[in-house]
PDB file of C-alpha atoms in Angstrom:
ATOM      1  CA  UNK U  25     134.155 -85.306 -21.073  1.00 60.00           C
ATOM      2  CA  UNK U  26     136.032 -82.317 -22.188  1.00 61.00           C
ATOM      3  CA  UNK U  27     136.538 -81.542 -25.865  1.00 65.00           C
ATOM      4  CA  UNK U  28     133.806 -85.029 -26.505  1.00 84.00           C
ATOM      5  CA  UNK U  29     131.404 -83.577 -29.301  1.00 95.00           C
ATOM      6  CA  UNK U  30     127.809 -84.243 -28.822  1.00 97.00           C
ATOM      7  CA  UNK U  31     127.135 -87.341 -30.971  1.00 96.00           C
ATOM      8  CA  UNK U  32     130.256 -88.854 -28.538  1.00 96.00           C
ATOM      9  CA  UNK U  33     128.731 -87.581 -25.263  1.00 97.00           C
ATOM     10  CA  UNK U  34     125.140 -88.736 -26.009  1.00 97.00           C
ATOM     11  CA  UNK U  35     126.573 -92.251 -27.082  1.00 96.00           C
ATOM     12  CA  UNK U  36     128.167 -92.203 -23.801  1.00 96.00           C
ATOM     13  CA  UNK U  37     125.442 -91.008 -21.855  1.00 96.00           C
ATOM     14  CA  UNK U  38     123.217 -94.250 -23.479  1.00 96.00           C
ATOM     15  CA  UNK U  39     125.718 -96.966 -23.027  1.00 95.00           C
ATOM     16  CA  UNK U  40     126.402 -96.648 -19.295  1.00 92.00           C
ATOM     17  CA  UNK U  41     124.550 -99.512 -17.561  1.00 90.00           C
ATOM     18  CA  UNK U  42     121.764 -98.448 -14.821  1.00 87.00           C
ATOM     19  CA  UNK U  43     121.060-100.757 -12.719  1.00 78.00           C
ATOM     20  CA  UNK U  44     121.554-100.784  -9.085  1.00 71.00           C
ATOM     21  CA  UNK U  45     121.671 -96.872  -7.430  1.00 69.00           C
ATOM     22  CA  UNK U  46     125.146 -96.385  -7.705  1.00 73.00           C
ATOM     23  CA  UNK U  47     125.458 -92.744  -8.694  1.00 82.00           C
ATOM     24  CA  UNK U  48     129.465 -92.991  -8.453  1.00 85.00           C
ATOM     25  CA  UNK U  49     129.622 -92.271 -12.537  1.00 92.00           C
ATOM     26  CA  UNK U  50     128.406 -88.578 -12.133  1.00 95.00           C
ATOM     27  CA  UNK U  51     131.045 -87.388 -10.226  1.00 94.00           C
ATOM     28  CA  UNK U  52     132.827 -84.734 -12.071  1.00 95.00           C
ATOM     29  CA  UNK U  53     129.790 -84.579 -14.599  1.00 97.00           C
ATOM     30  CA  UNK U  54     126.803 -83.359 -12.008  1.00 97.00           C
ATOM     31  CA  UNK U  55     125.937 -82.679  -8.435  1.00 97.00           C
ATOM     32  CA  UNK U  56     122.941 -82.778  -6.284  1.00 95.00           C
ATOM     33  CA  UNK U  57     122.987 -81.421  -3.176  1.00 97.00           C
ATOM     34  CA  UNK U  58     122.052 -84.025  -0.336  1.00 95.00           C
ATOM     35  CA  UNK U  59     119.240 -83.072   2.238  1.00 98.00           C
ATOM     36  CA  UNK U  60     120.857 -81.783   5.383  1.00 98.00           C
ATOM     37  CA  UNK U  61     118.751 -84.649   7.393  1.00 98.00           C
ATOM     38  CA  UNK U  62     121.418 -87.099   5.983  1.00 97.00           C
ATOM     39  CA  UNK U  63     119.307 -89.998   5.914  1.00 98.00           C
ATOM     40  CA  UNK U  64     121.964 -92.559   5.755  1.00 96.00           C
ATOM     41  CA  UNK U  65     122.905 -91.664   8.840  1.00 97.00           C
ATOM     42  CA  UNK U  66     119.530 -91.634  10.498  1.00 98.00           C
ATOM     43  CA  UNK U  67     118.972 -95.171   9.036  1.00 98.00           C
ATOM     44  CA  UNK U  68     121.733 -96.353  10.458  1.00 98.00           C
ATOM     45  CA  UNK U  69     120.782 -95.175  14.046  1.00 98.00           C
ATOM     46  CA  UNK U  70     117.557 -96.376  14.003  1.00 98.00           C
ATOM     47  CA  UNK U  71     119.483 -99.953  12.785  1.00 98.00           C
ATOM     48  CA  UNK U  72     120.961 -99.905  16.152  1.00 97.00           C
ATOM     49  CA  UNK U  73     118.126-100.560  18.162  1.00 97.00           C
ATOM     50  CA  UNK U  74     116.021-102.506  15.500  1.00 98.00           C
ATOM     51  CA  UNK U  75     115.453-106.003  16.027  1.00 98.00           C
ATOM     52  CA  UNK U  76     113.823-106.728  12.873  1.00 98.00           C
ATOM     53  CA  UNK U  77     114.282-104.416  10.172  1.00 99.00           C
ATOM     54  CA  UNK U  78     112.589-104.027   6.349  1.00 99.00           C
ATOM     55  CA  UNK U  79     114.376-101.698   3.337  1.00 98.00           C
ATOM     56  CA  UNK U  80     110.900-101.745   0.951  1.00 98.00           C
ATOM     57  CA  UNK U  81     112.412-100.912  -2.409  1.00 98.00           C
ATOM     58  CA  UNK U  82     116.258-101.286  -1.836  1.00 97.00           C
ATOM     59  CA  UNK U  83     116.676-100.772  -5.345  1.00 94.00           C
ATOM     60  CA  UNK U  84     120.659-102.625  -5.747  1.00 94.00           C
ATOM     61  CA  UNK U  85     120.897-102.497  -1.626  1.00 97.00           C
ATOM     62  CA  UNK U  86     123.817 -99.447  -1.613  1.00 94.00           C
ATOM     63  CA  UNK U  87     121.832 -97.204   0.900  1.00 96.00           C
ATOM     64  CA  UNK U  88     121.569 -99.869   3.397  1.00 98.00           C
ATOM     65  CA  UNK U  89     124.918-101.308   2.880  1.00 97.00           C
ATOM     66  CA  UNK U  90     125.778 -98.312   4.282  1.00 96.00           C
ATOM     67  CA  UNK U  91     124.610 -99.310   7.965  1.00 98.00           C
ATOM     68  CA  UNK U  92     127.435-100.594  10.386  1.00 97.00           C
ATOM     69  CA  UNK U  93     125.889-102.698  12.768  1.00 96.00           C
ATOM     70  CA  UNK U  94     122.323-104.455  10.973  1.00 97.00           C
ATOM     71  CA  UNK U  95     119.418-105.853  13.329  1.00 98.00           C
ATOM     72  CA  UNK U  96     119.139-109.424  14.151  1.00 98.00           C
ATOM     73  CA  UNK U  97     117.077-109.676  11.197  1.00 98.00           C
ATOM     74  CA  UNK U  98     117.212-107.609   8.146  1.00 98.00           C
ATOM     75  CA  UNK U  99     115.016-107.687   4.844  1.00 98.00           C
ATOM     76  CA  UNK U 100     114.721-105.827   1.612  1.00 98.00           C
ATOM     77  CA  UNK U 101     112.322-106.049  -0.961  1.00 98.00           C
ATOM     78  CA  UNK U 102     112.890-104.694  -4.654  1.00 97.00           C
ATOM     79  CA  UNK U 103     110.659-105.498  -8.141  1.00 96.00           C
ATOM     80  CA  UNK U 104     113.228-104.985 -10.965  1.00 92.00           C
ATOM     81  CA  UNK U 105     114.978-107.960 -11.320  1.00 93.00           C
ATOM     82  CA  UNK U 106     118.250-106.503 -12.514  1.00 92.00           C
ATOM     83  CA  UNK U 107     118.407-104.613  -9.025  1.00 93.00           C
ATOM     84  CA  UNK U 108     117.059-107.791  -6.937  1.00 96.00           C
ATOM     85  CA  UNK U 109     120.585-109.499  -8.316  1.00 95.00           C
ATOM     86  CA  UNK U 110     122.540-106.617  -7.514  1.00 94.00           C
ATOM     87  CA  UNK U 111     120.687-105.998  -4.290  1.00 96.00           C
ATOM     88  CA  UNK U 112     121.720-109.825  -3.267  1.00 97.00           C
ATOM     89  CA  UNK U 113     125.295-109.359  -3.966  1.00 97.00           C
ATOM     90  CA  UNK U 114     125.352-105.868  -2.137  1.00 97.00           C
ATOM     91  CA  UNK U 115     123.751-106.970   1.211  1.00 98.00           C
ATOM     92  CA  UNK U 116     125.231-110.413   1.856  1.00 98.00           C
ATOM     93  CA  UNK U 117     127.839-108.926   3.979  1.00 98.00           C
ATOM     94  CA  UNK U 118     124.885-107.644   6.295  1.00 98.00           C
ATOM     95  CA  UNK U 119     123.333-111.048   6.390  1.00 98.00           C
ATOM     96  CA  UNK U 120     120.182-109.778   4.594  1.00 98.00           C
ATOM     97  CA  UNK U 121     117.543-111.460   2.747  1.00 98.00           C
ATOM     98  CA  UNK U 122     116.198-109.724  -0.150  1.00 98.00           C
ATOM     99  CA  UNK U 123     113.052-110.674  -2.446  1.00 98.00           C
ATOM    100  CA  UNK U 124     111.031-109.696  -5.158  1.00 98.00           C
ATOM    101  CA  UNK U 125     108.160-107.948  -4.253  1.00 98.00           C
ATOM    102  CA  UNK U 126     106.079-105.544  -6.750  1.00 97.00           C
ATOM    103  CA  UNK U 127     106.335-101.841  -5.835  1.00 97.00           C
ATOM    104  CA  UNK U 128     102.408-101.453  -5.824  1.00 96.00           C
ATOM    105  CA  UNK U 129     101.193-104.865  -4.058  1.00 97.00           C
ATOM    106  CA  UNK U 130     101.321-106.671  -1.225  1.00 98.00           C
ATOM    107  CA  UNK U 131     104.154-107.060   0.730  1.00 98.00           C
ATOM    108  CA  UNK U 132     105.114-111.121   1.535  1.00 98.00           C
ATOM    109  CA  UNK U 133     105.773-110.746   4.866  1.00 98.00           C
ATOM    110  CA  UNK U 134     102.878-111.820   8.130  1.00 98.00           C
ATOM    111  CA  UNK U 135     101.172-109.059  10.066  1.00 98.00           C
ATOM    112  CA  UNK U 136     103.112-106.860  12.513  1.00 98.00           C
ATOM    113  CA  UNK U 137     106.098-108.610  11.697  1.00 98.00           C
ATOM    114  CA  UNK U 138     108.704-105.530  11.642  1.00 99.00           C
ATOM    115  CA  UNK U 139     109.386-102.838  14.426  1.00 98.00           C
ATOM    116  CA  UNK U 140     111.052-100.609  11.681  1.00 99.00           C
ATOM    117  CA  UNK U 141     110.606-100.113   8.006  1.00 99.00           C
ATOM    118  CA  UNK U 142     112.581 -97.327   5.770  1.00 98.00           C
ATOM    119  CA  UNK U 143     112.625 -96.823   1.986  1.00 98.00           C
ATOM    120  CA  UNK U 144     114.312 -94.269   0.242  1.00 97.00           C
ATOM    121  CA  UNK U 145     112.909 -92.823  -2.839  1.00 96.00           C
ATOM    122  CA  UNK U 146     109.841 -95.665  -2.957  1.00 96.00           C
ATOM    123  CA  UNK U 147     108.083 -95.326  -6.689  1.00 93.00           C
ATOM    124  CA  UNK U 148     104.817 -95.624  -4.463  1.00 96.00           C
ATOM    125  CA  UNK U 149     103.802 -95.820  -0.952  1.00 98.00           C
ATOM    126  CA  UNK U 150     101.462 -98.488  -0.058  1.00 98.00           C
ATOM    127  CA  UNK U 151     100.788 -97.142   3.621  1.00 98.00           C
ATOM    128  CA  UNK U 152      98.015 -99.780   4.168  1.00 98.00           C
ATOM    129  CA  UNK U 153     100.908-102.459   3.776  1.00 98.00           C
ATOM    130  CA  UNK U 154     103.524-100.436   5.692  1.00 98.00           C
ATOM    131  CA  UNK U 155     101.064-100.189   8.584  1.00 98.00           C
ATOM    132  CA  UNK U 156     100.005-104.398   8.558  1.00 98.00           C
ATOM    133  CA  UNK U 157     103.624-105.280   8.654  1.00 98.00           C
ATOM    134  CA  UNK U 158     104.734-103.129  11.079  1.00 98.00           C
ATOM    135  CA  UNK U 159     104.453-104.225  14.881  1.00 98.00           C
ATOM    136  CA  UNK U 160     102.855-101.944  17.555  1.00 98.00           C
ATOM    137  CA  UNK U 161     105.135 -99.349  18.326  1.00 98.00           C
ATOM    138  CA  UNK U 162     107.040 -99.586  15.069  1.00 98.00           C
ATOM    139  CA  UNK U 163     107.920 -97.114  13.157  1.00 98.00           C
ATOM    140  CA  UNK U 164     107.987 -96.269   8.824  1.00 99.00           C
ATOM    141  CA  UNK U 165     111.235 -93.785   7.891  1.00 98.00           C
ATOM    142  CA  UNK U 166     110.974 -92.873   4.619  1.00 98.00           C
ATOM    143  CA  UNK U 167     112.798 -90.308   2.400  1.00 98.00           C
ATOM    144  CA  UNK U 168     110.506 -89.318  -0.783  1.00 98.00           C
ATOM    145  CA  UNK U 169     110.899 -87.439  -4.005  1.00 97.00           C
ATOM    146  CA  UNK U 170     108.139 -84.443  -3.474  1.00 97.00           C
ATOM    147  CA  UNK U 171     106.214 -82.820  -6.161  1.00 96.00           C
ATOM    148  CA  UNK U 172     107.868 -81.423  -9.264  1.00 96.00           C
ATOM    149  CA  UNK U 173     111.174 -82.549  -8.959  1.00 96.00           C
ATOM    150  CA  UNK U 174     113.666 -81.908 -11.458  1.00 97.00           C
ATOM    151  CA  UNK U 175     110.928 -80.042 -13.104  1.00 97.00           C
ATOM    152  CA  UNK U 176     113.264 -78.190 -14.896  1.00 98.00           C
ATOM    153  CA  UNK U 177     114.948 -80.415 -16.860  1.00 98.00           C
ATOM    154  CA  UNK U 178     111.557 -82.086 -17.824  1.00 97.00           C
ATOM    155  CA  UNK U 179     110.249 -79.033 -18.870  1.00 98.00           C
ATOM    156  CA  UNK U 180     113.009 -78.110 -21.270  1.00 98.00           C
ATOM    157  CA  UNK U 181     112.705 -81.386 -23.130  1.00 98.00           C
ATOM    158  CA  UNK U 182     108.706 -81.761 -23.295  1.00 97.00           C
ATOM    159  CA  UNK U 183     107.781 -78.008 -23.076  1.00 97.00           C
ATOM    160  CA  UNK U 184     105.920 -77.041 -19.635  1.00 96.00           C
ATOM    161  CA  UNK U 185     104.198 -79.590 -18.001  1.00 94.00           C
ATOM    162  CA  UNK U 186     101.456 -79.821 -15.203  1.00 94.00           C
ATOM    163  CA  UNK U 187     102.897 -80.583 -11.811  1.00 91.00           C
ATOM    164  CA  UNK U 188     101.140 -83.427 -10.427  1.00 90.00           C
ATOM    165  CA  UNK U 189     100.070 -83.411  -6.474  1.00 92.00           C
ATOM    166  CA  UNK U 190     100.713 -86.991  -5.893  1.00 92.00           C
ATOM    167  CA  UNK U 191     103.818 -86.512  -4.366  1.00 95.00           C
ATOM    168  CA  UNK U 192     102.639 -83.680  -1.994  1.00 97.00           C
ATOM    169  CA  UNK U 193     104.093 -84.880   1.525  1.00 98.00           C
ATOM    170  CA  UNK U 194     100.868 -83.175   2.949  1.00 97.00           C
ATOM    171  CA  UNK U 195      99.210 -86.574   1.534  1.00 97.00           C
ATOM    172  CA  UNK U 196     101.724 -88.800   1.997  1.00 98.00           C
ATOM    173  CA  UNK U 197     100.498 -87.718   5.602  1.00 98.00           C
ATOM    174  CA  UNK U 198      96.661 -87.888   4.982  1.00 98.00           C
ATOM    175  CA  UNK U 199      97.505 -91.378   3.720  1.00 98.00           C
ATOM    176  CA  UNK U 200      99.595 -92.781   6.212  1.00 98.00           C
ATOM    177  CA  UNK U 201      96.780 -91.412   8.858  1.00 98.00           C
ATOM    178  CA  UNK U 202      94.486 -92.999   6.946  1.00 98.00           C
ATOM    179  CA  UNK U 203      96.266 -96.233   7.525  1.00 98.00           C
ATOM    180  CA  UNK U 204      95.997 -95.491  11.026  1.00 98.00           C
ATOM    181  CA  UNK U 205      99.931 -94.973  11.758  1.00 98.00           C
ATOM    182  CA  UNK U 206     100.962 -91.730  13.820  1.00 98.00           C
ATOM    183  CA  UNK U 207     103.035 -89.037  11.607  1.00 98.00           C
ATOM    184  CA  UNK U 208     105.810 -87.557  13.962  1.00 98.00           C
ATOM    185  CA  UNK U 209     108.190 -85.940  11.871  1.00 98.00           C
ATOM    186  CA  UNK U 210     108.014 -84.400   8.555  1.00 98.00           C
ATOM    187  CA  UNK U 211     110.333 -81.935   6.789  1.00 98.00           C
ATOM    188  CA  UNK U 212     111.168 -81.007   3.104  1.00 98.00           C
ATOM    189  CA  UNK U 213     114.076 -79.346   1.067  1.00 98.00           C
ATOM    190  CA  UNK U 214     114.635 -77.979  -2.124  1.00 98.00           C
ATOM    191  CA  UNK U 215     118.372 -79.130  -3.490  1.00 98.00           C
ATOM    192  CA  UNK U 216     120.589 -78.000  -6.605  1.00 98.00           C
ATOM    193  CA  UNK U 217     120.715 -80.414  -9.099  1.00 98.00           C
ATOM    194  CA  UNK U 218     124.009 -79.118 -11.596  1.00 98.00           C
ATOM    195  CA  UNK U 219     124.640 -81.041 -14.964  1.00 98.00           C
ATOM    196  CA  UNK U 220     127.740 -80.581 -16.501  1.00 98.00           C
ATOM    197  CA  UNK U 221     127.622 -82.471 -19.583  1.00 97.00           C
ATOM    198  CA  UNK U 222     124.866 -83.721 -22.274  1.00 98.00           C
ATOM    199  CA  UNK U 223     125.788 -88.001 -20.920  1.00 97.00           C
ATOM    200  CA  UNK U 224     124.944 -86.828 -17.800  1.00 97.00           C
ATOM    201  CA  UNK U 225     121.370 -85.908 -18.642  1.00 98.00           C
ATOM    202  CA  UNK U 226     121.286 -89.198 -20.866  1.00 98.00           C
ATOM    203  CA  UNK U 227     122.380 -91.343 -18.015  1.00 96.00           C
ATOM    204  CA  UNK U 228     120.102 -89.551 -15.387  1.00 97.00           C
ATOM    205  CA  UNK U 229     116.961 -89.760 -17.815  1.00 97.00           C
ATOM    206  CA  UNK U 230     117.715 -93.349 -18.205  1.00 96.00           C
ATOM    207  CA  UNK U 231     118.326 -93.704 -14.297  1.00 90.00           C
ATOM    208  CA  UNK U 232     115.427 -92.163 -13.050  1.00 91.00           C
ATOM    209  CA  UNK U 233     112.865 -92.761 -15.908  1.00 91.00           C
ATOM    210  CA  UNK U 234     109.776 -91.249 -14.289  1.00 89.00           C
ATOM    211  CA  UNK U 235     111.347 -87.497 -14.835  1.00 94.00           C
ATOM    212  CA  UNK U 236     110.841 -87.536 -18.825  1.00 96.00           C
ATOM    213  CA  UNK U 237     108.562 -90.802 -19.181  1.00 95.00           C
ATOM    214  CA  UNK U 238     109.280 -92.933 -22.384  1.00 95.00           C
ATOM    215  CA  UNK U 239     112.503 -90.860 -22.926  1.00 97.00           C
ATOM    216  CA  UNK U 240     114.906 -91.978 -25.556  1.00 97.00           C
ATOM    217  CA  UNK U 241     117.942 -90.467 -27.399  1.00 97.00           C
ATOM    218  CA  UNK U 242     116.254 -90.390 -30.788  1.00 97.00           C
ATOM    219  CA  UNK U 243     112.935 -89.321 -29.747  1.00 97.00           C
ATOM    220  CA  UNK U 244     114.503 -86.205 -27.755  1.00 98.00           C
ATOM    221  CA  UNK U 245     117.678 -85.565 -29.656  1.00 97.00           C
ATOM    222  CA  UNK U 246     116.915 -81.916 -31.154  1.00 98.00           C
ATOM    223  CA  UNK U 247     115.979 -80.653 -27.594  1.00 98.00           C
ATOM    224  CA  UNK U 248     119.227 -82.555 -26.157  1.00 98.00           C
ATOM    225  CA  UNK U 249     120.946 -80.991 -28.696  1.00 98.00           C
ATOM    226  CA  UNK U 250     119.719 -77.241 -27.736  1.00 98.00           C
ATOM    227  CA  UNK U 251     120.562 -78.390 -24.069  1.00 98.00           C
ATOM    228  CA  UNK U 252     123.719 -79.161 -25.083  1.00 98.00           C
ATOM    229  CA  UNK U 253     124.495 -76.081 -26.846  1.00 98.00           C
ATOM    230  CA  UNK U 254     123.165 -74.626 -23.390  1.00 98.00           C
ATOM    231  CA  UNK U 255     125.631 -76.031 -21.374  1.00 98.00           C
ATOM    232  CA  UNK U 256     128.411 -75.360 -23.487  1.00 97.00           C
ATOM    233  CA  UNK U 257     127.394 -71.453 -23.493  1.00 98.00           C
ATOM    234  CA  UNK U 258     126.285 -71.604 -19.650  1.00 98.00           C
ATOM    235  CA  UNK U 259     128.914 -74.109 -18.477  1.00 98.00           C
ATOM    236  CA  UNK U 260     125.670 -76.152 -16.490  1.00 98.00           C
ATOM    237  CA  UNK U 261     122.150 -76.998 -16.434  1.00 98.00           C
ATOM    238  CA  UNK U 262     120.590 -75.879 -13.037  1.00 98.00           C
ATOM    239  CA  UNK U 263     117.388 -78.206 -12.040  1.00 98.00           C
ATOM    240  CA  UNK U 264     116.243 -78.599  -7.840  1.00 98.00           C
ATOM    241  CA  UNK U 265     114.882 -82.100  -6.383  1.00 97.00           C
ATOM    242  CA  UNK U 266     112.652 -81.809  -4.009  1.00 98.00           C
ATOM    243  CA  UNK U 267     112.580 -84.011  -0.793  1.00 98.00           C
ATOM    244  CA  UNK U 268     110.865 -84.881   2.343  1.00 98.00           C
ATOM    245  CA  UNK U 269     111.160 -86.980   5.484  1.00 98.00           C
ATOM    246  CA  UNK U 270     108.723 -88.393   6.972  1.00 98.00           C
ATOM    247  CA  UNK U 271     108.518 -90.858   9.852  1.00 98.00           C
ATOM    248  CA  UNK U 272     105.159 -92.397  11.082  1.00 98.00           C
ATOM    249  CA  UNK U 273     104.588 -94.350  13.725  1.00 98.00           C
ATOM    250  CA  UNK U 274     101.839 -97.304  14.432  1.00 98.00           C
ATOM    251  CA  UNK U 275     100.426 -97.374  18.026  1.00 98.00           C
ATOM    252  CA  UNK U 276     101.106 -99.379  20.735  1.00 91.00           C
TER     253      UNK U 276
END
């Protein structure tokens, strides 16, 4: 906050809890810009005229809270166990049942089970999974972090690092055909990511720990402390996230 020296923002930035996706604590502090897709929205279409629905990865359920009118049946999965509590609270209005499932197995659910899966911001993708439990004409909406996101920001705290192709949406397609779905629709954005304080970067590393892996306070606090002095000079800290839609579909 304004006129909060550094030790005081950075003991901020590491006391605020992180569970759940509830970004609600940046506001004022930093801004990303949301993909012009507005995938809540499209979720919540698609909700409509699902009859059985699956959120893989809910994370604390606040996405698909979102959603007006839920299917007849509606299930999320999530592996952190401080989010699967959350996640239960958060969707009981909606009726939905949420488990614990591990982000890179199997998911517990019985073949073509689901005419429409989403996830937003899955850690991984197992397509082969996505494409048992969905039923014949089903389809997978997913919104993804893409490759070198927030690169930015992780290279000003580690120095410059390789960019990794895992998260290239041209093989999140090559997979997904490989599990023999049907890509229809794919698109990607760049978006400004602003931070206007030293807690927000604290908060955010904590958040979303796969930006600056193994990041702590006291293991990065010199090159917080020049980012700091950056954004007091420069008034921000510019990073982009990169996104991309995709929806695939499995055949009749």
């Amino acid at each position: 906050m304004p006129g909060s020296s550094f030790e005081e923002l950075l003991a901020e930035g590491a006391s605020i809890p992180v569970d759940g996706w509830d970004f609600s604590w940046f506001e004022g502090r930093a801004t990303e810009e949301r993909p012009s897709w507005a995938y809540a929205k499209v979720i919540s279409a698609r909700m409509r005229t699902s009859s059985v629905a699956l959120d893989v990865q809910t994370g604390g359920g606040e996405v698909l809270a979102r959603i007006p009118r839920p299917p007849s049946v509606l299930v999320a999965t999530e592996s952190w166990l401080p989010n699967l509590l959350v996640a239960k609270r958060t969707l009981a209005p909606l009726g939905a049942v949420v488990v614990h499932a591990a982000d890179d197995g199997a998911l517990p659910f019985r073949t073509g089970t689901f005419d429409l899966v989403v996830s937003r911001h899955p850690v991984v993708t197992r397509w082969d999974e996505i494409s048992r439990v969905l039923a014949p004409g089903g389809a997978f909406l997913s919104q993804q972090v893409g490759v070198g996101s927030v690169r930015e920001l992780a290279d000003y705290l580690m120095g410059p690092q390789p960019v990794s192709d895992v998260r290239n949406p041209r093989r999140a397609v090559s997979a997904a055909e490989s599990a023999g779905l049907v890509v229809t629709y794919l698109r990607e954005q760049s978006l400004e990511t602003v931070f206007y304080d030293i807690a927000a970067v604290v908060h955010f590393l904590r958040k979303v720990i796969w930006i600056v892996p193994g990041f702590t306070v006291d293991r990065y606090r010199d090159r917080l402390a020049a980012l700091h002095d950056h954004i007091e000079r420069e008034g921000s800290f510019v990073a982009h996230a990169q996104r991309f839609l995709i929806e695939a579909r499995k055949p009749d």
